[in-house]
Short mmCIF file of C-alpha atoms in Angstrom, two decimals:
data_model
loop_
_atom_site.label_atom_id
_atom_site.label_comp_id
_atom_site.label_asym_id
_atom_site.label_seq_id
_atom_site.Cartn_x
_atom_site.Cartn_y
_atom_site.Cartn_z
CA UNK A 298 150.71 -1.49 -74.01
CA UNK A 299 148.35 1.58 -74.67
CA UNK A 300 147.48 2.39 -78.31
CA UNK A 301 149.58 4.75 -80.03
CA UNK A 302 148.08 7.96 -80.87
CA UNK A 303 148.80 9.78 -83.90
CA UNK A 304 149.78 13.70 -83.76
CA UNK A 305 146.75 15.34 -84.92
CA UNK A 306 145.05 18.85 -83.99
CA UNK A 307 143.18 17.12 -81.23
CA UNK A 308 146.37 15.86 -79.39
CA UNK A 309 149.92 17.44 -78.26
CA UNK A 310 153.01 15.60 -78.16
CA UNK A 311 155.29 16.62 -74.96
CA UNK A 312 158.95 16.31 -73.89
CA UNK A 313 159.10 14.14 -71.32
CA UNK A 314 162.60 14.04 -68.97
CA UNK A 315 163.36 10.92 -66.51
CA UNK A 316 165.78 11.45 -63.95
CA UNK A 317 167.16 9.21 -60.83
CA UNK A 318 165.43 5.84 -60.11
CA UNK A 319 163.07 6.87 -62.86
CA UNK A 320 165.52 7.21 -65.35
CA UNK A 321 166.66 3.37 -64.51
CA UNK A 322 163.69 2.14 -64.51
CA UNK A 323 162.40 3.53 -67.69
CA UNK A 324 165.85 2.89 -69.38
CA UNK A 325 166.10 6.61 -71.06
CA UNK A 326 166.52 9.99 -69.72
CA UNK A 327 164.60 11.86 -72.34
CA UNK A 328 161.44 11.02 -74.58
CA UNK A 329 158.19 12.57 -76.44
CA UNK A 330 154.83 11.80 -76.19
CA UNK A 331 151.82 12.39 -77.59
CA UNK A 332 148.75 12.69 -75.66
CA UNK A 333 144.84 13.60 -76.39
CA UNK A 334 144.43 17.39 -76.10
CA UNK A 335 143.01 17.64 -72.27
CA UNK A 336 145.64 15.54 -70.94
CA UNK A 337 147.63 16.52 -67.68
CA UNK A 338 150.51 14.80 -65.83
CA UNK A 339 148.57 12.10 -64.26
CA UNK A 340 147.81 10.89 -67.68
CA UNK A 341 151.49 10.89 -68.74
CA UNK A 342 152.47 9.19 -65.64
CA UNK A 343 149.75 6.04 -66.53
CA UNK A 344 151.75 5.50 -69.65
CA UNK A 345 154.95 5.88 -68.10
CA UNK A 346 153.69 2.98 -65.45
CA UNK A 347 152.05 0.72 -67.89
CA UNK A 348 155.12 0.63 -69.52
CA UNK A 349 157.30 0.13 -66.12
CA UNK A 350 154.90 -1.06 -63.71
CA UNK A 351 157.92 -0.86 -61.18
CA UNK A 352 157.54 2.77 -60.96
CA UNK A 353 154.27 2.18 -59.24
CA UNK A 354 155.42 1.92 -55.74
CA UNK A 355 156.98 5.39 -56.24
CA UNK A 356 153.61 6.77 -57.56
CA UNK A 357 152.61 8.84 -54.04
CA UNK A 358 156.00 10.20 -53.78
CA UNK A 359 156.47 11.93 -57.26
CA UNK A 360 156.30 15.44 -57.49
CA UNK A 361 155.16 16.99 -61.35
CA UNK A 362 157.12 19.89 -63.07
CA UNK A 363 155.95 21.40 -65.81
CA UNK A 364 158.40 23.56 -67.87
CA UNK A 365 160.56 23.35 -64.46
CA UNK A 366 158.46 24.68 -62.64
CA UNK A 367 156.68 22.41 -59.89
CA UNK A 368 152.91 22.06 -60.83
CA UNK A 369 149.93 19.64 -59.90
CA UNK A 370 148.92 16.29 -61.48
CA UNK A 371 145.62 17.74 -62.82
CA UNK A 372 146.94 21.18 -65.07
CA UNK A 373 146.18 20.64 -68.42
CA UNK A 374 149.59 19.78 -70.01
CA UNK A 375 150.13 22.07 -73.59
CA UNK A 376 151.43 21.17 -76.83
CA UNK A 377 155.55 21.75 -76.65
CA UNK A 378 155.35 21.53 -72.61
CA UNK A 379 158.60 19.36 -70.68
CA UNK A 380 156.89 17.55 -68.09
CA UNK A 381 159.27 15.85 -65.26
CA UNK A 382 157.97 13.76 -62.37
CA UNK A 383 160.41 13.96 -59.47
CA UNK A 384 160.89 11.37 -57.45
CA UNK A 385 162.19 11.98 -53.67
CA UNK A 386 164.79 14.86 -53.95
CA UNK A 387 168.41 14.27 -52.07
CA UNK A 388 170.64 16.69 -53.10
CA UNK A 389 172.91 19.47 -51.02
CA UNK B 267 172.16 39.46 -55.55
CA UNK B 268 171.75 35.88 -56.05
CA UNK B 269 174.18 33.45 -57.59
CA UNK B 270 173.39 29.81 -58.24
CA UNK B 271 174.48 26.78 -60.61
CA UNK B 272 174.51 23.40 -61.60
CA UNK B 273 177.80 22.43 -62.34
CA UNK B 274 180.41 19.23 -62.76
CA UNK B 275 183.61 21.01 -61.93
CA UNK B 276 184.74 21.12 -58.23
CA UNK B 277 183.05 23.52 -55.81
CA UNK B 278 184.28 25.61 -52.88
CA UNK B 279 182.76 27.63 -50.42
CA UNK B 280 185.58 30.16 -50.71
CA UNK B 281 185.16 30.99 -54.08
CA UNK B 282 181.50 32.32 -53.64
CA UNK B 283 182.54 34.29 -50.57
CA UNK B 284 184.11 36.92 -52.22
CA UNK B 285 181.17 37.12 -54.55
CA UNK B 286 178.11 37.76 -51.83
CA UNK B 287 179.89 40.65 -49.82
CA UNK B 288 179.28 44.49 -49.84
CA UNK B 289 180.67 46.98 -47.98
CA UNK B 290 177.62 46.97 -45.30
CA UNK B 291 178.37 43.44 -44.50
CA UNK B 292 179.64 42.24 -41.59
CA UNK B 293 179.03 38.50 -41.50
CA UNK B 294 179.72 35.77 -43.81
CA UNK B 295 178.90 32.55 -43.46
CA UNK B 296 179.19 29.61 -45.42
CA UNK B 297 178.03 25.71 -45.86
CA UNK B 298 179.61 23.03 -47.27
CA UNK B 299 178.40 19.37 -47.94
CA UNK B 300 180.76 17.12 -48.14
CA UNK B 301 180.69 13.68 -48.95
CA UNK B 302 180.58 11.36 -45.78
CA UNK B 303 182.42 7.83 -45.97
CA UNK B 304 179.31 6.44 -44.40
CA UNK B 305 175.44 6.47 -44.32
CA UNK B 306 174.18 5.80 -40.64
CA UNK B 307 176.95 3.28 -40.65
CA UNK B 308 177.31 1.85 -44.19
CA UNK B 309 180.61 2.64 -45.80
CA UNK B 310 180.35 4.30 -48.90
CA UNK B 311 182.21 4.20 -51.32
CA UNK B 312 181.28 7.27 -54.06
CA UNK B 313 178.26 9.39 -54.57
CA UNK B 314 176.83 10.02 -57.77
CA UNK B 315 174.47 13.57 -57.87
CA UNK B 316 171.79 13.93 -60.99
CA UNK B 317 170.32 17.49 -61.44
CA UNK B 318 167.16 18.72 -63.39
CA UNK B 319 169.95 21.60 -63.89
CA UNK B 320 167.16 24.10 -65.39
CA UNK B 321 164.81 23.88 -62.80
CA UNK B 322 166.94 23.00 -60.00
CA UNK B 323 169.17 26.80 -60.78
CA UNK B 324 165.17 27.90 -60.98
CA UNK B 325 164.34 26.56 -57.34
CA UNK B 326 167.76 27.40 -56.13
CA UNK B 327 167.63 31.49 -57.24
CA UNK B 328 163.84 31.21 -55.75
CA UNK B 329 165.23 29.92 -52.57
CA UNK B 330 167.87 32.30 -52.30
CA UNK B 331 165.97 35.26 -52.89
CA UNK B 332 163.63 33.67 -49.85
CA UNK B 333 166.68 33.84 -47.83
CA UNK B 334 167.21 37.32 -48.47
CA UNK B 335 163.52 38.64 -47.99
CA UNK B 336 162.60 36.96 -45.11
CA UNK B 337 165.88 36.38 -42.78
CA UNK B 338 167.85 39.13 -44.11
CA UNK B 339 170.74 38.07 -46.01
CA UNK B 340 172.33 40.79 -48.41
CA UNK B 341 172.90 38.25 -50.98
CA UNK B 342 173.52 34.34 -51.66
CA UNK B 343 175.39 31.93 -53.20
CA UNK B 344 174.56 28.41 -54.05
CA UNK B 345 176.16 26.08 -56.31
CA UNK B 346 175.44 22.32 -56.59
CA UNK B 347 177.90 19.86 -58.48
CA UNK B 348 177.06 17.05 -60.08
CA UNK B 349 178.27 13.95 -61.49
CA UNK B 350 181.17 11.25 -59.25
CA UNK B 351 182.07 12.85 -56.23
CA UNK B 352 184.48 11.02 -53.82
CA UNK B 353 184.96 10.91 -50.06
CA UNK B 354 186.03 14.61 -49.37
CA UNK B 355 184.47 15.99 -52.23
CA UNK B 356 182.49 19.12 -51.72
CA UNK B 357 178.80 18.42 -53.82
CA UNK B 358 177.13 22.00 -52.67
CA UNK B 359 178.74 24.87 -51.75
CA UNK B 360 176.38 28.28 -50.40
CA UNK B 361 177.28 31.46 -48.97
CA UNK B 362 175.66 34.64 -47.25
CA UNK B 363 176.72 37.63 -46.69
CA UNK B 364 174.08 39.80 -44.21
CA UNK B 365 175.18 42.67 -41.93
CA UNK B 366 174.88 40.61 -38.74
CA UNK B 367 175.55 37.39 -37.98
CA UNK B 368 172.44 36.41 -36.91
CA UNK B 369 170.94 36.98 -40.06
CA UNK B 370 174.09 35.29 -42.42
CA UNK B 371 173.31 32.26 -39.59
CA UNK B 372 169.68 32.42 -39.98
CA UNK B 373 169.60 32.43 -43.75
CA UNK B 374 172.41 29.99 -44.63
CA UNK B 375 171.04 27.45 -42.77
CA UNK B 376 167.38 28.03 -44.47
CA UNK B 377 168.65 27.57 -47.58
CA UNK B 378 170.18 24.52 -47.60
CA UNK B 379 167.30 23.27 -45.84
CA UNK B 380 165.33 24.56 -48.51
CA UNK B 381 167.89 23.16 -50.83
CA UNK B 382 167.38 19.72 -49.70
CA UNK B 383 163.70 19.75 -49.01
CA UNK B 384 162.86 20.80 -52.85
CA UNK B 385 165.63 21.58 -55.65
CA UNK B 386 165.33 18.60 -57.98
CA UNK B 387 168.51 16.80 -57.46
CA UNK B 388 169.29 12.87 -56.64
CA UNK B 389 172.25 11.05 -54.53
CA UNK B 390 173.17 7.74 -55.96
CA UNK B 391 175.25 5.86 -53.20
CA UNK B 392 177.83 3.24 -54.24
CA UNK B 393 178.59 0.88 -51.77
CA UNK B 394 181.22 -1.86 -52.17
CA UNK B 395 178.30 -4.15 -53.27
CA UNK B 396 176.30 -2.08 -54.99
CA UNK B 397 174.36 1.14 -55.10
CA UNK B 398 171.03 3.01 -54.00
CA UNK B 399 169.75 6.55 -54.90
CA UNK B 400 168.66 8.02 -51.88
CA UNK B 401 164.93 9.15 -50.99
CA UNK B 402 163.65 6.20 -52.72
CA UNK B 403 162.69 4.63 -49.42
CA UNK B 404 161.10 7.99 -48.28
CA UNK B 405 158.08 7.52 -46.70
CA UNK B 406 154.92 8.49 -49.03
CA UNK B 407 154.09 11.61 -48.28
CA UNK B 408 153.61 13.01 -52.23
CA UNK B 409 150.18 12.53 -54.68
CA UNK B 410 147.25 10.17 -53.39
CA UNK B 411 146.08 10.93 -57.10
CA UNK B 412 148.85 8.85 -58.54
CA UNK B 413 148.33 6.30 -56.26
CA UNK B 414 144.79 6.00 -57.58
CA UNK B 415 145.88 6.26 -60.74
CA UNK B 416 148.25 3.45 -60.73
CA UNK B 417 146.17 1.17 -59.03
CA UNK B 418 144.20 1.47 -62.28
CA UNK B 419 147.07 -0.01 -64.72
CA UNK C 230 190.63 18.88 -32.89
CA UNK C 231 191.23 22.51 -31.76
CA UNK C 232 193.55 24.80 -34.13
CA UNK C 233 193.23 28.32 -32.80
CA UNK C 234 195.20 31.36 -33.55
CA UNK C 235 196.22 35.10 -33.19
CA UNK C 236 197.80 36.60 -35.98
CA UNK C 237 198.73 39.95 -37.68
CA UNK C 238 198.54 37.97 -41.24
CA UNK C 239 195.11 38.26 -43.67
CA UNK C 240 193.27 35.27 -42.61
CA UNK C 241 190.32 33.40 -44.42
CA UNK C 242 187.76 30.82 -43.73
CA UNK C 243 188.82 28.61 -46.86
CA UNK C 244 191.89 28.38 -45.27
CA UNK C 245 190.61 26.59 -42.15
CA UNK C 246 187.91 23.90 -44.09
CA UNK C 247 190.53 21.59 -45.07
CA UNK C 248 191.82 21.58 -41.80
CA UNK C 249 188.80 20.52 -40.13
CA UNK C 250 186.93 17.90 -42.22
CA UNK C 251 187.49 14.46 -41.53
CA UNK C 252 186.32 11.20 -43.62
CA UNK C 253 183.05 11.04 -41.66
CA UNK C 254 182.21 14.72 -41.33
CA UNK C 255 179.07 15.68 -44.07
CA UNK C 256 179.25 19.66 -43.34
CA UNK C 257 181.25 22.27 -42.71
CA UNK C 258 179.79 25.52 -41.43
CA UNK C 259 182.71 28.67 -41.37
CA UNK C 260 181.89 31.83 -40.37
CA UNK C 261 184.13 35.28 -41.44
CA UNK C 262 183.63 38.62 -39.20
CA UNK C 263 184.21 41.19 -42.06
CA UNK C 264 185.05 44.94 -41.49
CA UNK C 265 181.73 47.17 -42.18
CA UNK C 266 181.47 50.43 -43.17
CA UNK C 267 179.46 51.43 -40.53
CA UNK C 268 178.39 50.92 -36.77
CA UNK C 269 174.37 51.81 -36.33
CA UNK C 270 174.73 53.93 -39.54
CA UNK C 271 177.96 55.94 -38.58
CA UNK C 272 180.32 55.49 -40.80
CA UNK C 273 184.09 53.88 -40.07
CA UNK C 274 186.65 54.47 -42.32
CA UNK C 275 188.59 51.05 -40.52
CA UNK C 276 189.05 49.09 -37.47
CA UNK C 277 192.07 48.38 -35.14
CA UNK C 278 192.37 45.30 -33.12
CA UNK C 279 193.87 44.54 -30.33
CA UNK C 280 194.27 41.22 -28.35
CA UNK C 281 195.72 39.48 -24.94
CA UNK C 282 197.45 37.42 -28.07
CA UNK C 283 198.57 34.24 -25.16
CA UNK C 284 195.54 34.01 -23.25
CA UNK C 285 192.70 34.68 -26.51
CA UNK C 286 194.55 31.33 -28.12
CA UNK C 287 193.69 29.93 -24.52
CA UNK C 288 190.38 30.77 -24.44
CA UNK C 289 189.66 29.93 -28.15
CA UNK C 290 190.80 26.44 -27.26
CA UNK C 291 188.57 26.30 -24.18
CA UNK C 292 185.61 27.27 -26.52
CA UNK C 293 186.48 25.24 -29.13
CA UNK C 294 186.55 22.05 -26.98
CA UNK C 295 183.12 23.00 -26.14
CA UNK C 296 182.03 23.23 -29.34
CA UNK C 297 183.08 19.90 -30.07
CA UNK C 298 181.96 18.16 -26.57
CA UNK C 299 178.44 20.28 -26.34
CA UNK C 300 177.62 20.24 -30.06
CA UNK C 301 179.02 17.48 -31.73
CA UNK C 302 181.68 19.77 -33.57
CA UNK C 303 184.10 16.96 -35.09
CA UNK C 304 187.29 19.84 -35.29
CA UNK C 305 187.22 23.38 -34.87
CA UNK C 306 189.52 26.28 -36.06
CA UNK C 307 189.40 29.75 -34.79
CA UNK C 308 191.70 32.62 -35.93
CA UNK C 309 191.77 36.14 -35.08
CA UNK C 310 193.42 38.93 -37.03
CA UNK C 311 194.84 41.58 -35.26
CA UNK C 312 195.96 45.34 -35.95
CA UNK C 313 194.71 47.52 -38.96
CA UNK C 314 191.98 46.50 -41.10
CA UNK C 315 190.10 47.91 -44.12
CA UNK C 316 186.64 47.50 -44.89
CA UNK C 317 185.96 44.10 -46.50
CA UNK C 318 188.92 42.62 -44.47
CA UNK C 319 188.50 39.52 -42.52
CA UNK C 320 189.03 39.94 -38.63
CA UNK C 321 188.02 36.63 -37.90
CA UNK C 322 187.24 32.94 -39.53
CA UNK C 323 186.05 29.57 -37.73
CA UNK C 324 185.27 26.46 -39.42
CA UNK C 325 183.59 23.53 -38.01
CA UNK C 326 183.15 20.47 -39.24
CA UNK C 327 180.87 17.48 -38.11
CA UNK C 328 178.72 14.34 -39.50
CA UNK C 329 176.07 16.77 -39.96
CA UNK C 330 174.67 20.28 -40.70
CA UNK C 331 172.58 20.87 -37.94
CA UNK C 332 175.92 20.44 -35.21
CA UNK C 333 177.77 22.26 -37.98
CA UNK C 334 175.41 25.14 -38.09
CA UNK C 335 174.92 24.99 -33.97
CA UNK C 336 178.79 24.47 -33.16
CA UNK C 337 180.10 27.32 -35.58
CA UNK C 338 177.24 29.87 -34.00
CA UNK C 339 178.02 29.09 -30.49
CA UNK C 340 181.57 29.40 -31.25
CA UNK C 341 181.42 33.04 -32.42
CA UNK C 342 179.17 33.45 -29.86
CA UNK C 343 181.38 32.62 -27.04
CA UNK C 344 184.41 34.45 -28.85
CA UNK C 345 182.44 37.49 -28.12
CA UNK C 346 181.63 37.41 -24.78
CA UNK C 347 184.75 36.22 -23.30
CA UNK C 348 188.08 36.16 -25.37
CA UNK C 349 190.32 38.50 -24.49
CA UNK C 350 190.58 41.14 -28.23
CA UNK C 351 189.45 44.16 -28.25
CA UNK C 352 188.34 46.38 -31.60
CA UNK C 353 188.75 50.46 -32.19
CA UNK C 354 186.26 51.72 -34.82
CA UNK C 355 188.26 54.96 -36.70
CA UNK C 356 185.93 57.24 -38.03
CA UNK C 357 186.84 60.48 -40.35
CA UNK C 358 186.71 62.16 -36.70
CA UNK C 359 189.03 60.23 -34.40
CA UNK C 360 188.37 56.50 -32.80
CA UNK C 361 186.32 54.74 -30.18
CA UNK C 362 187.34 51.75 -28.33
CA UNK C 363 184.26 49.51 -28.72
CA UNK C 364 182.84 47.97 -25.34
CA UNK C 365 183.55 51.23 -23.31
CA UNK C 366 179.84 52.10 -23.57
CA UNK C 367 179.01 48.48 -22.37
CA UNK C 368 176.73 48.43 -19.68
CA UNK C 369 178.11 47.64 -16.26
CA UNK C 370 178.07 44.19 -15.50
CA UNK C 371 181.25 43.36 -14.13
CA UNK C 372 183.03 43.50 -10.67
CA UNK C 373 180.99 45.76 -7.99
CA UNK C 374 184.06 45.02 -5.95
CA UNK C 375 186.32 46.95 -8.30
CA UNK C 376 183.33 49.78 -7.79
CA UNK C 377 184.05 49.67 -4.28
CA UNK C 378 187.24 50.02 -4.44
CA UNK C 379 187.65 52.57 -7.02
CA UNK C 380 185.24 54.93 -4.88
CA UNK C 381 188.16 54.78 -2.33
CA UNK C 382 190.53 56.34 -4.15
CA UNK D 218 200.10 58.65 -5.31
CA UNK D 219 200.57 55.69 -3.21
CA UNK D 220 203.85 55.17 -1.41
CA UNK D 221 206.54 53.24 -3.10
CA UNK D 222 206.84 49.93 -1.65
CA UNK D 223 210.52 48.68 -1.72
CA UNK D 224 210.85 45.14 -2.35
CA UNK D 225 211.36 42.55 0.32
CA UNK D 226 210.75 39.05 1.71
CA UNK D 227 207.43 40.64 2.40
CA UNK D 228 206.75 41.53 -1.44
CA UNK D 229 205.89 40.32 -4.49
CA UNK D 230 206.16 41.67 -7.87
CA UNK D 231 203.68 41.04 -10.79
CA UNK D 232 203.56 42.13 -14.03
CA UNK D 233 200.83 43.89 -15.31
CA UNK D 234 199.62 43.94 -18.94
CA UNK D 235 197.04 46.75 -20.06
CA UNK D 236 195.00 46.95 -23.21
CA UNK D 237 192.97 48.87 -25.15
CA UNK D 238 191.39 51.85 -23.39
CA UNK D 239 193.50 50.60 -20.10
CA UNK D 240 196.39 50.87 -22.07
CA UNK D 241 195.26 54.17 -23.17
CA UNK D 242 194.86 56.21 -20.17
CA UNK D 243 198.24 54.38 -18.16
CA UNK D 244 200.07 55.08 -21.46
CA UNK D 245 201.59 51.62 -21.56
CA UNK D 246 201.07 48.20 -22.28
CA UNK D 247 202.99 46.56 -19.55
CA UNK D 248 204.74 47.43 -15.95
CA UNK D 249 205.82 45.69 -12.87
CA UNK D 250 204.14 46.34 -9.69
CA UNK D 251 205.45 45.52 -6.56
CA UNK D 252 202.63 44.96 -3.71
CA UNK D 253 202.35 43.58 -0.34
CA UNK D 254 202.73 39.86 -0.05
CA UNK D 255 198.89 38.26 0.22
CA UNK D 256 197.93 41.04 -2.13
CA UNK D 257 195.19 40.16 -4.80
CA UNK D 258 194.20 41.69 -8.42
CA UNK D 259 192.26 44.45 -6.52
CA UNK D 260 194.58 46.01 -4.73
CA UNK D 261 196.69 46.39 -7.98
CA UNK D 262 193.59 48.00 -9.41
CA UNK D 263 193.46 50.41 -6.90
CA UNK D 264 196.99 51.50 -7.37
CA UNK D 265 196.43 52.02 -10.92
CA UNK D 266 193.10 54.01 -10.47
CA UNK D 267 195.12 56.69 -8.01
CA UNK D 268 197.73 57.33 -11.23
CA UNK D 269 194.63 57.49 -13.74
CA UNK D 270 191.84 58.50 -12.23
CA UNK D 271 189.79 58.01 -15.09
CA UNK D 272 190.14 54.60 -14.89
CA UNK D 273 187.37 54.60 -12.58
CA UNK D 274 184.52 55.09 -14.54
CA UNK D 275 185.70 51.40 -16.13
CA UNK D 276 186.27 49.73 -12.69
CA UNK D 277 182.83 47.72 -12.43
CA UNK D 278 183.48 46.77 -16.09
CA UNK D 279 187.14 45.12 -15.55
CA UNK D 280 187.55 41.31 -16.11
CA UNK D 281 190.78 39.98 -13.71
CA UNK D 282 193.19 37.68 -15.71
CA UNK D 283 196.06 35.68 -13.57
CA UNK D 284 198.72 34.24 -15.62
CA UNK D 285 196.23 34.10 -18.98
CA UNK D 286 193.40 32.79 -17.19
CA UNK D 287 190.12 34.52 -15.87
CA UNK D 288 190.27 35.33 -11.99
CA UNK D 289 188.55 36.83 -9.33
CA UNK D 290 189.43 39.87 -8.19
CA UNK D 291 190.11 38.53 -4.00
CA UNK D 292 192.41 35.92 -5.29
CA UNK D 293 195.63 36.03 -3.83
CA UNK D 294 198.95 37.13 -6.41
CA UNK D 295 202.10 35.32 -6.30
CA UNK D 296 205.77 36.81 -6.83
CA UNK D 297 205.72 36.51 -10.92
CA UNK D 298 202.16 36.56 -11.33
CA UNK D 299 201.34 37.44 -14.47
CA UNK D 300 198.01 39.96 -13.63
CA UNK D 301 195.57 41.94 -16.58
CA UNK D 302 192.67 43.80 -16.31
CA UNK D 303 190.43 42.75 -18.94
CA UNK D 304 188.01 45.81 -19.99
CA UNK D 305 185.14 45.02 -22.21
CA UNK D 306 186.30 42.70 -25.36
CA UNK D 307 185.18 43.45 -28.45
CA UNK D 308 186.11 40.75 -30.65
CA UNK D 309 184.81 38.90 -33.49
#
């Protein structure tokens, strides 16, 4: 498990939403986390895995949204921000 | 003028036509996707559909507005249910109005292309012995960053 | 399936998706021809219609079979109003279902296409200064027999 | 105008349906025609081009329709033949 971090001024806690197979796998649809000021959505994603490590195989096919809007692995993520991974869309 | 939603109550086609015509329109057309009994062969049984409802109206209006700037449609519909949806059951609905037909042609089938290829939303099968969300077994095609990354946990 | 019709009775595409969809059809693309208020920017103030009522249902059949054998159209419904209609009024509605969107979207175009070129109805654009049937400015293309003849007379 | 041809064994009689600008200049939508036996769709045409000469400009335009089905314009008419000239459609 990684080490918790506290909120302090050098990190931002995020809302984090899980949808589809992600959502199964991680066993909740919604969550926060707190990350070291810096972090983007590759860093979230670690977490998410080392605490699923089945989400793994998906890892190449996730997209990132940030704030719904798509975005890349690497932005810098902001205190407050929603961050989403989506996994292989199917809708219409 | 674009409409879109996210919603769990049923969907027709019919009820956005009346919303994307003007007066200078001569063409409507419409698209509806309905729920199949079958998967290249594998009876199903139900679909369940999952939406990132913000983001997915987001993509949808972006889409639409696409549809009207670059193949001509006057305006769009698209709405996207959510939630159980039996055999039969409609799970998007979209229609354009455009002048010509051409164009309403043109632009309707874009955007559910468009739909499908990006507006965050998931199909859950249900078979009789079980079930499988859809585009899981797409082929990788997404972030060779994650892939690093994971390799590292 | 083929439904076709000619009718003097306001007609609509919702009307015709039920009819059409079967358990293993995924889409269903309708099309509606809608009255404009204009022709290349001249304004009509509405249209009249006109058909060959028993041999249009023929040839809407004929067409819709093809729709079904050539594109992989599961069922197909075609209806064409005729007499007066106002702006915004529907003149005529297909719907076409199949397994999926891509024979939906082809079937439904080439249907409307064909409808066009050879059924039998004809359409009178009234303007605030009298009417005009359309086609009689088509370009020859027809009979050069009939040319023949008619310089004999 | 064309002589009157009585009918006989020698005869047939069609009826002819006319639409839209067709119907127009004859002034009606249907008629009987009585013709020579072995006559086809053009020599009906021809008739109705000597009472409404402006039918003419249309005559290269004209469709033939036997009995609700497209035709050419040498083919043969029977006694009952149902027989339209189809000018440009316009449907849709």
């Amino acid at each position: 498990m990684p080490t918790k971090i506290e909120p302090t001024t050098d990190t931002i806690t995020i809302r984090l939403l899980h949808f589809a197979m992600n959502r199964e796998m991680l066993g909740c649809a919604e969550e926060r986390m707190t990350l070291p000021a810096g972090s983007a959505a590759a860093d979230a994603w670690a977490q998410l895995v080392a605490r699923a490590p089945k989400l793994a195989k998906g890892s190449r096919s996730q997209m990132v949204a940030i704030n719904s809007r798509y975005a890349t692995l690497d932005q810098p993520l902001q205190d407050g921000d929603e961050l989403a991974f989506i996994p292989p869309v199917s809708g219409g | 003028m674009v409409h879109v939603k996210i919603t769990e109550e049923v969907i027709t086609a019919a009820a956005l036509a009346s919303r994307v015509r003007s007066d200078a329109d001569g063409a409507i057309v419409s698209f509806e996707g309905v729920v199949r009994d079958n998967n290249a062969g594998k009876g199903v049984s139900y679909l369940e559909y999952e939406a990132y409802a913000e983001m997915a109206e987001r993509e949808m209006a972006i889409i639409g507005s696409e549809a009207m700037r670059e193949y001509g449609a006057t305006n769009v519909a698209i709405v996207h249910r959510v939630g159980r949806m039996e055999i039969g059951e409609v799970s998007i609905a979209i229609a354009v109005a455009a002048p010509h037909r051409r164009e309403a042609f043109a632009a309707c089938a874009y955007t559910i292309d468009a739909v499908k290829e990006r507006v965050p939303v998931w199909k859950k099968e249900q078979y009789a012995d079980g079930g499988q969300w859809l585009g899981s077994q797409a082929e990788d095609k997404g972030n060779p960053a994650l892939a690093v990354l994971s390799a590292e946990c």
